[in-house]
PDB file of C-alpha atoms in Angstrom:
ATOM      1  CA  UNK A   1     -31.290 -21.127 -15.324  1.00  0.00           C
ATOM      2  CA  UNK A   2     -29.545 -24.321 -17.013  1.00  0.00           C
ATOM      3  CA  UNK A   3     -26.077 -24.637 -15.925  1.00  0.00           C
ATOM      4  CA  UNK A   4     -22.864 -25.494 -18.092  1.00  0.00           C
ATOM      5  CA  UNK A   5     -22.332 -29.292 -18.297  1.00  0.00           C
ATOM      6  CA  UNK A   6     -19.715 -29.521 -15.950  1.00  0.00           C
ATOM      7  CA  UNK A   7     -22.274 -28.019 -13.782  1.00  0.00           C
ATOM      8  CA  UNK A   8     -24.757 -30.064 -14.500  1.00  0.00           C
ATOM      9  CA  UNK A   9     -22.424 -33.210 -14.044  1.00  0.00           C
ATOM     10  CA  UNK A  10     -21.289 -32.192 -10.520  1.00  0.00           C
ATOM     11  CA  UNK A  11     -22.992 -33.771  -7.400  1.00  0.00           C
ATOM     12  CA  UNK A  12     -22.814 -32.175  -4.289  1.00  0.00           C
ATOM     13  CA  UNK A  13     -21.989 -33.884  -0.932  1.00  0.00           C
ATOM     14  CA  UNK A  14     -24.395 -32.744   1.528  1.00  0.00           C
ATOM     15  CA  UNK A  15     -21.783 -31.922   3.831  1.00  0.00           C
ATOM     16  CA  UNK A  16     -20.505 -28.138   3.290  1.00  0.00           C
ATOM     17  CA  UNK A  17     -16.409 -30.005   4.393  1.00  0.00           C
ATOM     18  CA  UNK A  18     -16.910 -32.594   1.904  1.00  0.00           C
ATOM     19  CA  UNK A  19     -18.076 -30.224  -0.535  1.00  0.00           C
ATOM     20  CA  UNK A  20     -14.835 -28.069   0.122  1.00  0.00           C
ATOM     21  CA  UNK A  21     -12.648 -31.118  -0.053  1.00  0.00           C
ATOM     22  CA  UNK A  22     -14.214 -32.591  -3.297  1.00  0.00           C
ATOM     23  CA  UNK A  23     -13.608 -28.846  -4.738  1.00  0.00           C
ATOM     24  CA  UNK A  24      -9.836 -28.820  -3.341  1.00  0.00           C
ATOM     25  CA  UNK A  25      -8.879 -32.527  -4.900  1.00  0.00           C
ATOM     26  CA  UNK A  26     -10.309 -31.633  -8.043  1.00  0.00           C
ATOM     27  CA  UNK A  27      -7.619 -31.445 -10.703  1.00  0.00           C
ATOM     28  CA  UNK A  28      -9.142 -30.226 -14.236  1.00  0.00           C
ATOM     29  CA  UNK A  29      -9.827 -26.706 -14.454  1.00  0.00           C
ATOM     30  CA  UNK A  30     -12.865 -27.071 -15.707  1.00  0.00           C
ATOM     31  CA  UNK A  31     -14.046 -29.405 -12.951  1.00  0.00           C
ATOM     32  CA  UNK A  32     -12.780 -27.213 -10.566  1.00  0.00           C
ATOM     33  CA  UNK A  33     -14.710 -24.233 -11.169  1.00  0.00           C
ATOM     34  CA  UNK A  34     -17.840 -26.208 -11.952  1.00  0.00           C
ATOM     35  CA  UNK A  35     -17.555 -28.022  -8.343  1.00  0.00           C
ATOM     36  CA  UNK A  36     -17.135 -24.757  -7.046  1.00  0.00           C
ATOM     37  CA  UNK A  37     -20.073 -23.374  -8.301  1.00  0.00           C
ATOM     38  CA  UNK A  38     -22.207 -26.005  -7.207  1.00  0.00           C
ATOM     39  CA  UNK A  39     -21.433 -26.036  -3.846  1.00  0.00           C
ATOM     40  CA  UNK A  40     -21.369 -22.449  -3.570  1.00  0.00           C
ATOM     41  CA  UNK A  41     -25.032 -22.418  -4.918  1.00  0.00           C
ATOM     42  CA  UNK A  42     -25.888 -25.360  -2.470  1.00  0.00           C
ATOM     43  CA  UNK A  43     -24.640 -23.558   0.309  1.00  0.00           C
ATOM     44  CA  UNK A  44     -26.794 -20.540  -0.507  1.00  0.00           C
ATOM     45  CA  UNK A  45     -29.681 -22.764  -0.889  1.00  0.00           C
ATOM     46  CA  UNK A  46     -29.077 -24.063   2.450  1.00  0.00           C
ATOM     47  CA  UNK A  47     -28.602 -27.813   1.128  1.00  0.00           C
ATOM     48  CA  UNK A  48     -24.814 -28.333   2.707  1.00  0.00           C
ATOM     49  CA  UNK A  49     -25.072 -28.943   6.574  1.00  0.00           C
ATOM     50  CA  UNK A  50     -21.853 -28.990   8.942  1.00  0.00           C
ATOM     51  CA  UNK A  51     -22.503 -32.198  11.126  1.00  0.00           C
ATOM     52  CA  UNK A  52     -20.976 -35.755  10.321  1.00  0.00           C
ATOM     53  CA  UNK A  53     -18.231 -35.255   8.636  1.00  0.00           C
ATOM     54  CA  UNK A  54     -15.013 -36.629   8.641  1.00  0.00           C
ATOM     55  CA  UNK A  55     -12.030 -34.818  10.714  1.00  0.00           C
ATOM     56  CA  UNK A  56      -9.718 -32.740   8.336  1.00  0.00           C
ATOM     57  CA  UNK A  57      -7.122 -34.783   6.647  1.00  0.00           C
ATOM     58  CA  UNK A  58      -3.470 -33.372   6.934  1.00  0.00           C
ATOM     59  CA  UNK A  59      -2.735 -30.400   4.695  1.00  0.00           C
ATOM     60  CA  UNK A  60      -1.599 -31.590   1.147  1.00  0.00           C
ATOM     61  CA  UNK A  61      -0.853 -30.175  -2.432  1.00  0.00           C
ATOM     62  CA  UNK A  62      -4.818 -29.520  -3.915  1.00  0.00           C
ATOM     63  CA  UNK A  63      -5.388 -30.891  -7.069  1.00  0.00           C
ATOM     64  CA  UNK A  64      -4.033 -29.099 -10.204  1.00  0.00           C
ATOM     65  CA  UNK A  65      -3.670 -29.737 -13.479  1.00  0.00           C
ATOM     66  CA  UNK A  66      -0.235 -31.124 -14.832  1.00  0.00           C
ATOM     67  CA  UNK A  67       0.735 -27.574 -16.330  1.00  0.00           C
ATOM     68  CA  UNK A  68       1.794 -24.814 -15.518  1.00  0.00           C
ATOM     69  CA  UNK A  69       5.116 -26.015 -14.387  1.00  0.00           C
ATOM     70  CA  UNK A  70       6.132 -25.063 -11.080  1.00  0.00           C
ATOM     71  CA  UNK A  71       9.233 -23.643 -10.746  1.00  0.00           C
ATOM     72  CA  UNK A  72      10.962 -21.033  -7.788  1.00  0.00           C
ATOM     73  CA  UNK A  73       9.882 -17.447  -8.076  1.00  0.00           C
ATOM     74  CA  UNK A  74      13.501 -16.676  -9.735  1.00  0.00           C
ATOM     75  CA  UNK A  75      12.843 -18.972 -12.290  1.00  0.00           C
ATOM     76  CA  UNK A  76       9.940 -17.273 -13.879  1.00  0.00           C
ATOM     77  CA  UNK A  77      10.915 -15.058 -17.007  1.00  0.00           C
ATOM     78  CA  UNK A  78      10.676 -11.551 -16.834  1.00  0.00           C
ATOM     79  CA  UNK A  79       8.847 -10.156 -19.986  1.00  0.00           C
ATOM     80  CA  UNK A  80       7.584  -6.592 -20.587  1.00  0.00           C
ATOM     81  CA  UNK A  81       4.131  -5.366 -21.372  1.00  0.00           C
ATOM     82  CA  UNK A  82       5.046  -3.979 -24.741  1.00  0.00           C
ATOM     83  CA  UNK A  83       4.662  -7.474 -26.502  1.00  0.00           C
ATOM     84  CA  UNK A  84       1.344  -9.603 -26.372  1.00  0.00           C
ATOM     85  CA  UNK A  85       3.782 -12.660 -25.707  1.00  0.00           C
ATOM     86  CA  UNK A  86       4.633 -10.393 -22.322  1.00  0.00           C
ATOM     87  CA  UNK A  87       0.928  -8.962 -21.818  1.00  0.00           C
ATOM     88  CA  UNK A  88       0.254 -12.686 -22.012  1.00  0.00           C
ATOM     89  CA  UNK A  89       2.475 -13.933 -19.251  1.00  0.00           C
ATOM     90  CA  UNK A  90       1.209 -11.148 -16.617  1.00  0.00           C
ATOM     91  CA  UNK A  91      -2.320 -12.174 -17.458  1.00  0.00           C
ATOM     92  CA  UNK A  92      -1.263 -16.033 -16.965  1.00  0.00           C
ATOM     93  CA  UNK A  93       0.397 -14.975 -13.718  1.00  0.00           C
ATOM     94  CA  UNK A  94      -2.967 -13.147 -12.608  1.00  0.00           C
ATOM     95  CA  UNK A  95      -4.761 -16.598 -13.557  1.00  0.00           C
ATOM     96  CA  UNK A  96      -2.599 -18.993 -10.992  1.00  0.00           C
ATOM     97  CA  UNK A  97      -2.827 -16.346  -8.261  1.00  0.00           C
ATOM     98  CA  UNK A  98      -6.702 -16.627  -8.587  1.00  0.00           C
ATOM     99  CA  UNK A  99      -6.568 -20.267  -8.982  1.00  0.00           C
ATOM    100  CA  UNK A 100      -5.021 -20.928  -6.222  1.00  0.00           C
ATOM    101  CA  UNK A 101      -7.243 -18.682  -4.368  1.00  0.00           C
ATOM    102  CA  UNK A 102     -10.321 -21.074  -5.303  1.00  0.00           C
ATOM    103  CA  UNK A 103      -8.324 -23.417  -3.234  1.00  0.00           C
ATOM    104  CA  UNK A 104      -7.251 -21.377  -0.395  1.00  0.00           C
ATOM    105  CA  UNK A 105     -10.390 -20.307   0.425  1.00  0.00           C
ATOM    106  CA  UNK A 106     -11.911 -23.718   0.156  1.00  0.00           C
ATOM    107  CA  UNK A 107      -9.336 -25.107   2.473  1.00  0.00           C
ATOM    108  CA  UNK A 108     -10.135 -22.033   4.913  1.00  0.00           C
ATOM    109  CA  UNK A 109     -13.526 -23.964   5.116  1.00  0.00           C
ATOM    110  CA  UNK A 110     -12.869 -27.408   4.899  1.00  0.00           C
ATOM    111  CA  UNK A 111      -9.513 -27.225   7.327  1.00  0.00           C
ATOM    112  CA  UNK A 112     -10.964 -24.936  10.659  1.00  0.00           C
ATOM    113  CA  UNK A 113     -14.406 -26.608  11.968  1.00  0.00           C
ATOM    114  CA  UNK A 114     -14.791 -24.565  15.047  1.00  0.00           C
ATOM    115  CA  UNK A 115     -15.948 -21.035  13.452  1.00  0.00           C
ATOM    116  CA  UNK A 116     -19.136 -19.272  13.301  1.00  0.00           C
ATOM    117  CA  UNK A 117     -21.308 -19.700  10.295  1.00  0.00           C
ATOM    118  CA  UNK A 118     -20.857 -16.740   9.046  1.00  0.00           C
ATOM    119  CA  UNK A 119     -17.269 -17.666   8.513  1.00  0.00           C
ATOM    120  CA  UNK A 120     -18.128 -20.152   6.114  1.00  0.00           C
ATOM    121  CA  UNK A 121     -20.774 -18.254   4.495  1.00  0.00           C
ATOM    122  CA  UNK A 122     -17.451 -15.608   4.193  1.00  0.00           C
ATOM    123  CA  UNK A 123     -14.938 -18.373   2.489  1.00  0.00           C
ATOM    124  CA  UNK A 124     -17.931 -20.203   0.155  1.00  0.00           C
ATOM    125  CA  UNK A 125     -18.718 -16.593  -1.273  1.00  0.00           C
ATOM    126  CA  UNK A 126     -15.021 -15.991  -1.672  1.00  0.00           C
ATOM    127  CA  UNK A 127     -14.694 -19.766  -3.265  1.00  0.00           C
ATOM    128  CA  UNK A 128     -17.147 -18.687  -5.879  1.00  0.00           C
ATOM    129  CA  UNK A 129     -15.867 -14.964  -6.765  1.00  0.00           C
ATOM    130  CA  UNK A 130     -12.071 -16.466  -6.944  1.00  0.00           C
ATOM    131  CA  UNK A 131     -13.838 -19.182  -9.441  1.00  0.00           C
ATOM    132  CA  UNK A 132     -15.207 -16.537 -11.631  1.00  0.00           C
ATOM    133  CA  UNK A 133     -12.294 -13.986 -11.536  1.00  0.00           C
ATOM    134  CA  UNK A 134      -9.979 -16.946 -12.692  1.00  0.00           C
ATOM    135  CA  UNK A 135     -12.795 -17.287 -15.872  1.00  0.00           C
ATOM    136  CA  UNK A 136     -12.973 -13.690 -16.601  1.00  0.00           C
ATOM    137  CA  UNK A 137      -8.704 -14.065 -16.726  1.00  0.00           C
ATOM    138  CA  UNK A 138      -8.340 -17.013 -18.338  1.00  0.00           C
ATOM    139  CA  UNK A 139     -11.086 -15.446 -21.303  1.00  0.00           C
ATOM    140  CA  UNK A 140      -8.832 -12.624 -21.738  1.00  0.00           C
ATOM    141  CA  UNK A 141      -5.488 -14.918 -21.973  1.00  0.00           C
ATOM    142  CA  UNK A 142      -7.244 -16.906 -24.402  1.00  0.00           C
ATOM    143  CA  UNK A 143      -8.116 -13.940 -26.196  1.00  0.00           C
ATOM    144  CA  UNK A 144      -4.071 -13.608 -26.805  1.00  0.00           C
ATOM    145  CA  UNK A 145      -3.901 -16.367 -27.993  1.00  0.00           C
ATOM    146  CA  UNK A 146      -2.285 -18.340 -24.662  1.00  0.00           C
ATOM    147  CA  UNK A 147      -4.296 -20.692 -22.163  1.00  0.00           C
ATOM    148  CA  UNK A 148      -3.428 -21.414 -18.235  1.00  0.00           C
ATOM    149  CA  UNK A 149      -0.611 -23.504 -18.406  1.00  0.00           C
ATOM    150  CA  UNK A 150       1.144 -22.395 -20.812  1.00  0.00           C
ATOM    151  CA  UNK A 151       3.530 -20.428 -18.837  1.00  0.00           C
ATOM    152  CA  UNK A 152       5.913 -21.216 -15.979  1.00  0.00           C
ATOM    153  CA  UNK A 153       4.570 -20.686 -12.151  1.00  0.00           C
ATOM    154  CA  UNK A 154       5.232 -20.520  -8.753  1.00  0.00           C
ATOM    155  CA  UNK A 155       3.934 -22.102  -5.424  1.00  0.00           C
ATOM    156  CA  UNK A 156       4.113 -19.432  -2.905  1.00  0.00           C
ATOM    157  CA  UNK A 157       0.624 -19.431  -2.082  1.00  0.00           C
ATOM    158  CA  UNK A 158      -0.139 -22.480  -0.811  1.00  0.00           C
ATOM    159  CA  UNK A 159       3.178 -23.156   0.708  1.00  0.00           C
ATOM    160  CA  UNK A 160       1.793 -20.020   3.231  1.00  0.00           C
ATOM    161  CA  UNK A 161      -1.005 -22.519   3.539  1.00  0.00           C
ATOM    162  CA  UNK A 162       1.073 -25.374   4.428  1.00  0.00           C
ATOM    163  CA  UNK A 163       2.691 -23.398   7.392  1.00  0.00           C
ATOM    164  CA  UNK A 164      -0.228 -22.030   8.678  1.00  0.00           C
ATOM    165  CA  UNK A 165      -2.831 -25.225   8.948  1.00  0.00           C
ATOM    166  CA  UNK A 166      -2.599 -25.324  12.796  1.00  0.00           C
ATOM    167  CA  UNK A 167      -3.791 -22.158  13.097  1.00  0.00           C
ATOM    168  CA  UNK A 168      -6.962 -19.763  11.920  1.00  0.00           C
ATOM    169  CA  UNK A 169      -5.732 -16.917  13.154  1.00  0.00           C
ATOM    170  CA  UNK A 170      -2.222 -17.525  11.823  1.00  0.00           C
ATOM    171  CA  UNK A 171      -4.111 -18.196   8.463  1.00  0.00           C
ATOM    172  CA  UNK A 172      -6.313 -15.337   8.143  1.00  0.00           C
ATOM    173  CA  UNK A 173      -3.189 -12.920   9.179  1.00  0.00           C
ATOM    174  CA  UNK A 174      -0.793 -14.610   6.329  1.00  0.00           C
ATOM    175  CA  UNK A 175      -2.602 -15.345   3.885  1.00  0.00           C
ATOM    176  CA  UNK A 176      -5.828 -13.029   3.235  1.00  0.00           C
ATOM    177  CA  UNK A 177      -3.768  -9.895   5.184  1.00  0.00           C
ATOM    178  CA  UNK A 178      -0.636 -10.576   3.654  1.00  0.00           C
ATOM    179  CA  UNK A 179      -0.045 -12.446   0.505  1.00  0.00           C
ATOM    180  CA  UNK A 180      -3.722 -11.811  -1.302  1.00  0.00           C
ATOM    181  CA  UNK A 181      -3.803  -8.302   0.099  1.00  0.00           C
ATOM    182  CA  UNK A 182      -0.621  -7.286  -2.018  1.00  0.00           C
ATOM    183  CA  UNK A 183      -2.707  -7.332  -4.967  1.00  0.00           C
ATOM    184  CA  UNK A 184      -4.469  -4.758  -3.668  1.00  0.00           C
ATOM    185  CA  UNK A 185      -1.007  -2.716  -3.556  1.00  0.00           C
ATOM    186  CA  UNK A 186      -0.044  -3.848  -7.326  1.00  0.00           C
ATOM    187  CA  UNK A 187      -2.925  -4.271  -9.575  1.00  0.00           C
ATOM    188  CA  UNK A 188      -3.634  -0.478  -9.779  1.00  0.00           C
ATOM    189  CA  UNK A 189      -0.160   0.259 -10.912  1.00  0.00           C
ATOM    190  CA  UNK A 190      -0.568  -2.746 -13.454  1.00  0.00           C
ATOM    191  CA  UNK A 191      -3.858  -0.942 -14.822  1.00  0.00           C
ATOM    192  CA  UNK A 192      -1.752   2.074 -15.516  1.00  0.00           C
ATOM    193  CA  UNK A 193       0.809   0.321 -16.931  1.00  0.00           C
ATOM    194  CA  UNK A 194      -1.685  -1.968 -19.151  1.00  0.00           C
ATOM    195  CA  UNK A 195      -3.720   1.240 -19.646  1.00  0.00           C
ATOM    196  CA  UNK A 196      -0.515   2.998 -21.370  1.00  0.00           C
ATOM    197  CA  UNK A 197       0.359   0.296 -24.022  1.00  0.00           C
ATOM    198  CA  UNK A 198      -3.406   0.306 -24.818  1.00  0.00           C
ATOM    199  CA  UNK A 199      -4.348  -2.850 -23.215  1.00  0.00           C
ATOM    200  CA  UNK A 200      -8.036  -1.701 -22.517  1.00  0.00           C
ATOM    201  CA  UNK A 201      -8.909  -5.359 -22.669  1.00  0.00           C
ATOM    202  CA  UNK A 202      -7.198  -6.351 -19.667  1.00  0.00           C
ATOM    203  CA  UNK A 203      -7.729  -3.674 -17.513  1.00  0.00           C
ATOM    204  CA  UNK A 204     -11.122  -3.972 -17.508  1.00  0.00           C
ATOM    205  CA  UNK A 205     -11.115  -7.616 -16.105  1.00  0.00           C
ATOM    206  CA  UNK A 206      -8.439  -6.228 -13.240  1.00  0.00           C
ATOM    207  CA  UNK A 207     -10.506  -3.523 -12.775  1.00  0.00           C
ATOM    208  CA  UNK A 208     -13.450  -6.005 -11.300  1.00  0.00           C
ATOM    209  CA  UNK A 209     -11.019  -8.345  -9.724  1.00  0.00           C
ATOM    210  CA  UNK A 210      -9.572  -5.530  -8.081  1.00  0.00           C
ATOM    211  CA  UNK A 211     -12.964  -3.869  -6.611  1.00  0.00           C
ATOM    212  CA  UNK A 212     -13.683  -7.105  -5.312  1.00  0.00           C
ATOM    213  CA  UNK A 213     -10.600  -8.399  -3.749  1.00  0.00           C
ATOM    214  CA  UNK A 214     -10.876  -5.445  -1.348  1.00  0.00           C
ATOM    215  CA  UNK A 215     -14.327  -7.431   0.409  1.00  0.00           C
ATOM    216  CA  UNK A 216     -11.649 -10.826   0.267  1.00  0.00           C
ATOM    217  CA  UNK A 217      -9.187  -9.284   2.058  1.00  0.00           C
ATOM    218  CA  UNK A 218     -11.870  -7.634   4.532  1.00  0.00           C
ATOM    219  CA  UNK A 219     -12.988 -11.322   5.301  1.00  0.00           C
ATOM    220  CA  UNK A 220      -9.615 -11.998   6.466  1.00  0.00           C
ATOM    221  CA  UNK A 221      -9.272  -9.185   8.314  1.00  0.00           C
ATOM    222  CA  UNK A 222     -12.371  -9.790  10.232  1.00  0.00           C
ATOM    223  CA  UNK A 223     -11.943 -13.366  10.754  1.00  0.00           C
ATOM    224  CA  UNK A 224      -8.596 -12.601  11.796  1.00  0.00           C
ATOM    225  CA  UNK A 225      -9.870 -10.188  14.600  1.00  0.00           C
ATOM    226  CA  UNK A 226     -12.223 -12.620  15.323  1.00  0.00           C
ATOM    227  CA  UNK A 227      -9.534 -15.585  16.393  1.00  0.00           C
ATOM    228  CA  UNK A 228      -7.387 -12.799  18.372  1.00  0.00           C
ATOM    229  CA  UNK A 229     -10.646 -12.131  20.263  1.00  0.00           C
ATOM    230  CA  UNK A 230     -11.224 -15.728  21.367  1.00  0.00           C
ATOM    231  CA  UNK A 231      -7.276 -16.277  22.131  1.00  0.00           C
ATOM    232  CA  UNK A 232      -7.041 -13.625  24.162  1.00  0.00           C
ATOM    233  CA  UNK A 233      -4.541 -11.656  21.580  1.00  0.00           C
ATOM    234  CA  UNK A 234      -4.147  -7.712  20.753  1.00  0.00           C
ATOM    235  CA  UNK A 235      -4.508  -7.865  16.957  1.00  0.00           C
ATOM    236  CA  UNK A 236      -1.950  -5.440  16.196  1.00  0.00           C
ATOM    237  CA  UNK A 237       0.988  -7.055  18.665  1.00  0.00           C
ATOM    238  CA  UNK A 238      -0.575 -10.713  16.874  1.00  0.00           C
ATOM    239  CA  UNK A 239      -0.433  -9.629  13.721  1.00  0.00           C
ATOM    240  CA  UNK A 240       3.634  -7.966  13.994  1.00  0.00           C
ATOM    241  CA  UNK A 241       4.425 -11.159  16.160  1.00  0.00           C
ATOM    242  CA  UNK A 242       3.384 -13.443  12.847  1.00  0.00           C
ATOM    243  CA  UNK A 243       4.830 -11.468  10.380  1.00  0.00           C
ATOM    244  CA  UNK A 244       7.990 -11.176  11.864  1.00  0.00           C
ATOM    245  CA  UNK A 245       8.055 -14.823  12.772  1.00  0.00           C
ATOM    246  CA  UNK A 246       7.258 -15.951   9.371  1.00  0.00           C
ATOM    247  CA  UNK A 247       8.459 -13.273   6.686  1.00  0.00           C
ATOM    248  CA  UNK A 248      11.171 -12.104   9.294  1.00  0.00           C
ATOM    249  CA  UNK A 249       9.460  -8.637   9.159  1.00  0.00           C
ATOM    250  CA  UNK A 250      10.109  -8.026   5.838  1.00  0.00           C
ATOM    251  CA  UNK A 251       7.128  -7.188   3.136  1.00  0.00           C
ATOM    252  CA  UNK A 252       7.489  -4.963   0.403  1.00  0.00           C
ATOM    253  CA  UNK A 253       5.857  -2.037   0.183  1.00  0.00           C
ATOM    254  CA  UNK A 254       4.494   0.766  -1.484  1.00  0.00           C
ATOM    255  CA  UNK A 255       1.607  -0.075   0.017  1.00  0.00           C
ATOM    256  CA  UNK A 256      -2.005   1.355  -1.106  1.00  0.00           C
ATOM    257  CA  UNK A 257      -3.329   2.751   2.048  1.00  0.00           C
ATOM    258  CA  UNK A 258      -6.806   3.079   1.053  1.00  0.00           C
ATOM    259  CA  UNK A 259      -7.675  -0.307  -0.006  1.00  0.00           C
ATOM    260  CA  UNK A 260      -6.100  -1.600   2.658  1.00  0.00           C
ATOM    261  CA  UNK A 261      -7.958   0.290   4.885  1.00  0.00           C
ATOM    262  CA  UNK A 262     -11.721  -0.700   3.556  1.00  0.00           C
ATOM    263  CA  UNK A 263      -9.842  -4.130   3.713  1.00  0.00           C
ATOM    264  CA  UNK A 264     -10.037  -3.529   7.518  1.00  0.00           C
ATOM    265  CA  UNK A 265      -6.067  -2.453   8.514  1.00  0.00           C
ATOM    266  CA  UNK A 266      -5.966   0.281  10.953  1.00  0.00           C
ATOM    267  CA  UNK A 267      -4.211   2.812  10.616  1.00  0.00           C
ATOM    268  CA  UNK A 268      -1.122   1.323  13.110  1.00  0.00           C
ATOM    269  CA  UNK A 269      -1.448  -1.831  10.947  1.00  0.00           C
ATOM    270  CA  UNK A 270      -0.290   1.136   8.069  1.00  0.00           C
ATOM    271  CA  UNK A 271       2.643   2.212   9.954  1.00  0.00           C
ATOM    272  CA  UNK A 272       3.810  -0.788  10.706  1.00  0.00           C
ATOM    273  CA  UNK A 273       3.939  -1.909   7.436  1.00  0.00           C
ATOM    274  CA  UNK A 274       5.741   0.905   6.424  1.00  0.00           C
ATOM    275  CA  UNK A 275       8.434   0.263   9.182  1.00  0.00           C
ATOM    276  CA  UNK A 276       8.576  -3.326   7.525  1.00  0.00           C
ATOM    277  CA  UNK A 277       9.668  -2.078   3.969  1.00  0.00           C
ATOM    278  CA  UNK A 278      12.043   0.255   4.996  1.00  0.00           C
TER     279      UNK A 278
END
């Protein structure tokens, strides 16, 4: 199958960590998603090997495009879902989350060298799905009449990533187990919401993002069990000990218990975050 032109413009490093690092510094949208494609193909093709490359640089901003503006998360404008303008700005807030998961899952490959392949295999999969859940998103805010960018943002995301670069373990607990795994706790009440002011349109994109974020989160969750293994750590103590050290044991909650727990928490993961919102 021909791909699009970006595609077909993209060259590959053969090196699967230069191939995550020319995917993180890309800064068009476009570009972005077409790199990521490519190497996620290459990878499955077996065409990106692991050896020569360059030690990881020190963690920096990915590339972006110049919009959306970045502002604090008390900055953004609070708009209900009875107007398209509002409908519009929780789809465009749904399009930076999965845009910068393109990146944090590329910089889960390109950043920790000393994993298993089927940790990479893991991240480059997630890479690609991220890619095309930010497509199917950004198709639907086009289709009221908005693009990404044209909304205010915030950087939450990848300042998680900044803190935890030293670390795997850290990483996989914070970021995939924590911050991604809340949308497994709010997109179903979004659906409902979107689903009562007749937004059909938009729930079924969330619908698919939301089926498959539960096999994301999983990664983390395994990966993360994974690094406690080698370090010596009880998961459960590891994960409350980096919680509480970073969020000062505070995440809000409800939480949706069953997702989370194909996502691979157990069910004293559950209770303590329940202990944490209260």
């Amino acid at each position: 199958m021909q791909g699009s032109p970006e595609e077909d413009m993209v060259v590959t490093p053969p090196n699967l960590f230069d191939a995550a690092a020319q995917c993180l510094d890309c800064t068009g949208v476009d570009a972005k998603l077409a790199a990521t494609h490519a190497a996620a193909q290459a990878f499955a093709a077996g065409r990106l090997g692991c050896a020569g490359a360059a030690p990881p640089q020190a963690i920096r901003a990915p590339g972006r495009p110049p919009r959306p503006r970045l502002v604090p998360p008390r900055a953004l404008a609070q708009r209900g879902l009875g107007s398209t303008e509002g409908r519009a700005a929780l789809v465009h807030a749904i399009a930076h989350i999965e845009f910068n998961a393109i990146n944090l899952a590329w910089d889960a490959v390109y950043r920790f060298r000393d994993m298993p392949a089927a940790y990479y295999a893991d991240w480059v999969r997630v890479a690609d799905d991220e890619a095309r859940h930010f497509a199917l998103i950004a198709a639907r805010l086009a289709q009221l009449g908005h693009a990404y960018g044209d909304f205010d943002a915030h950087d939450g995301l990848w300042e998680m990533a900044t803190r935890t670069a030293d670390s795997c373990l850290a990483r996989m607990a914070l970021v995939p187990r924590v911050l991604e795994a809340r949308g497994l706790d709010v997109t179903p009440g979004m659906i409902e919401r979107l689903r009562g002011v007749g937004d059909l349109a938009t729930v079924a994109v969330l619908e698919v993002i939301l089926a498959e974020e539960v096999a994301h989160v999983a990664a983390g969750s395994r990966w993360f069990t994974w690094c406690c293994e080698r370090e010596g750590r009880e998961p459960q103590a590891a994960f409350r000990d980096l919680v509480e050290c970073h969020l000062r044991g505070s995440l809000r909650g409800p939480f949706n218990a069953q997702a989370r727990l194909q996502a691979g928490f157990t069910p004293g993961e559950l209770a303590q975050l329940d202990a944490w919102a209260t």
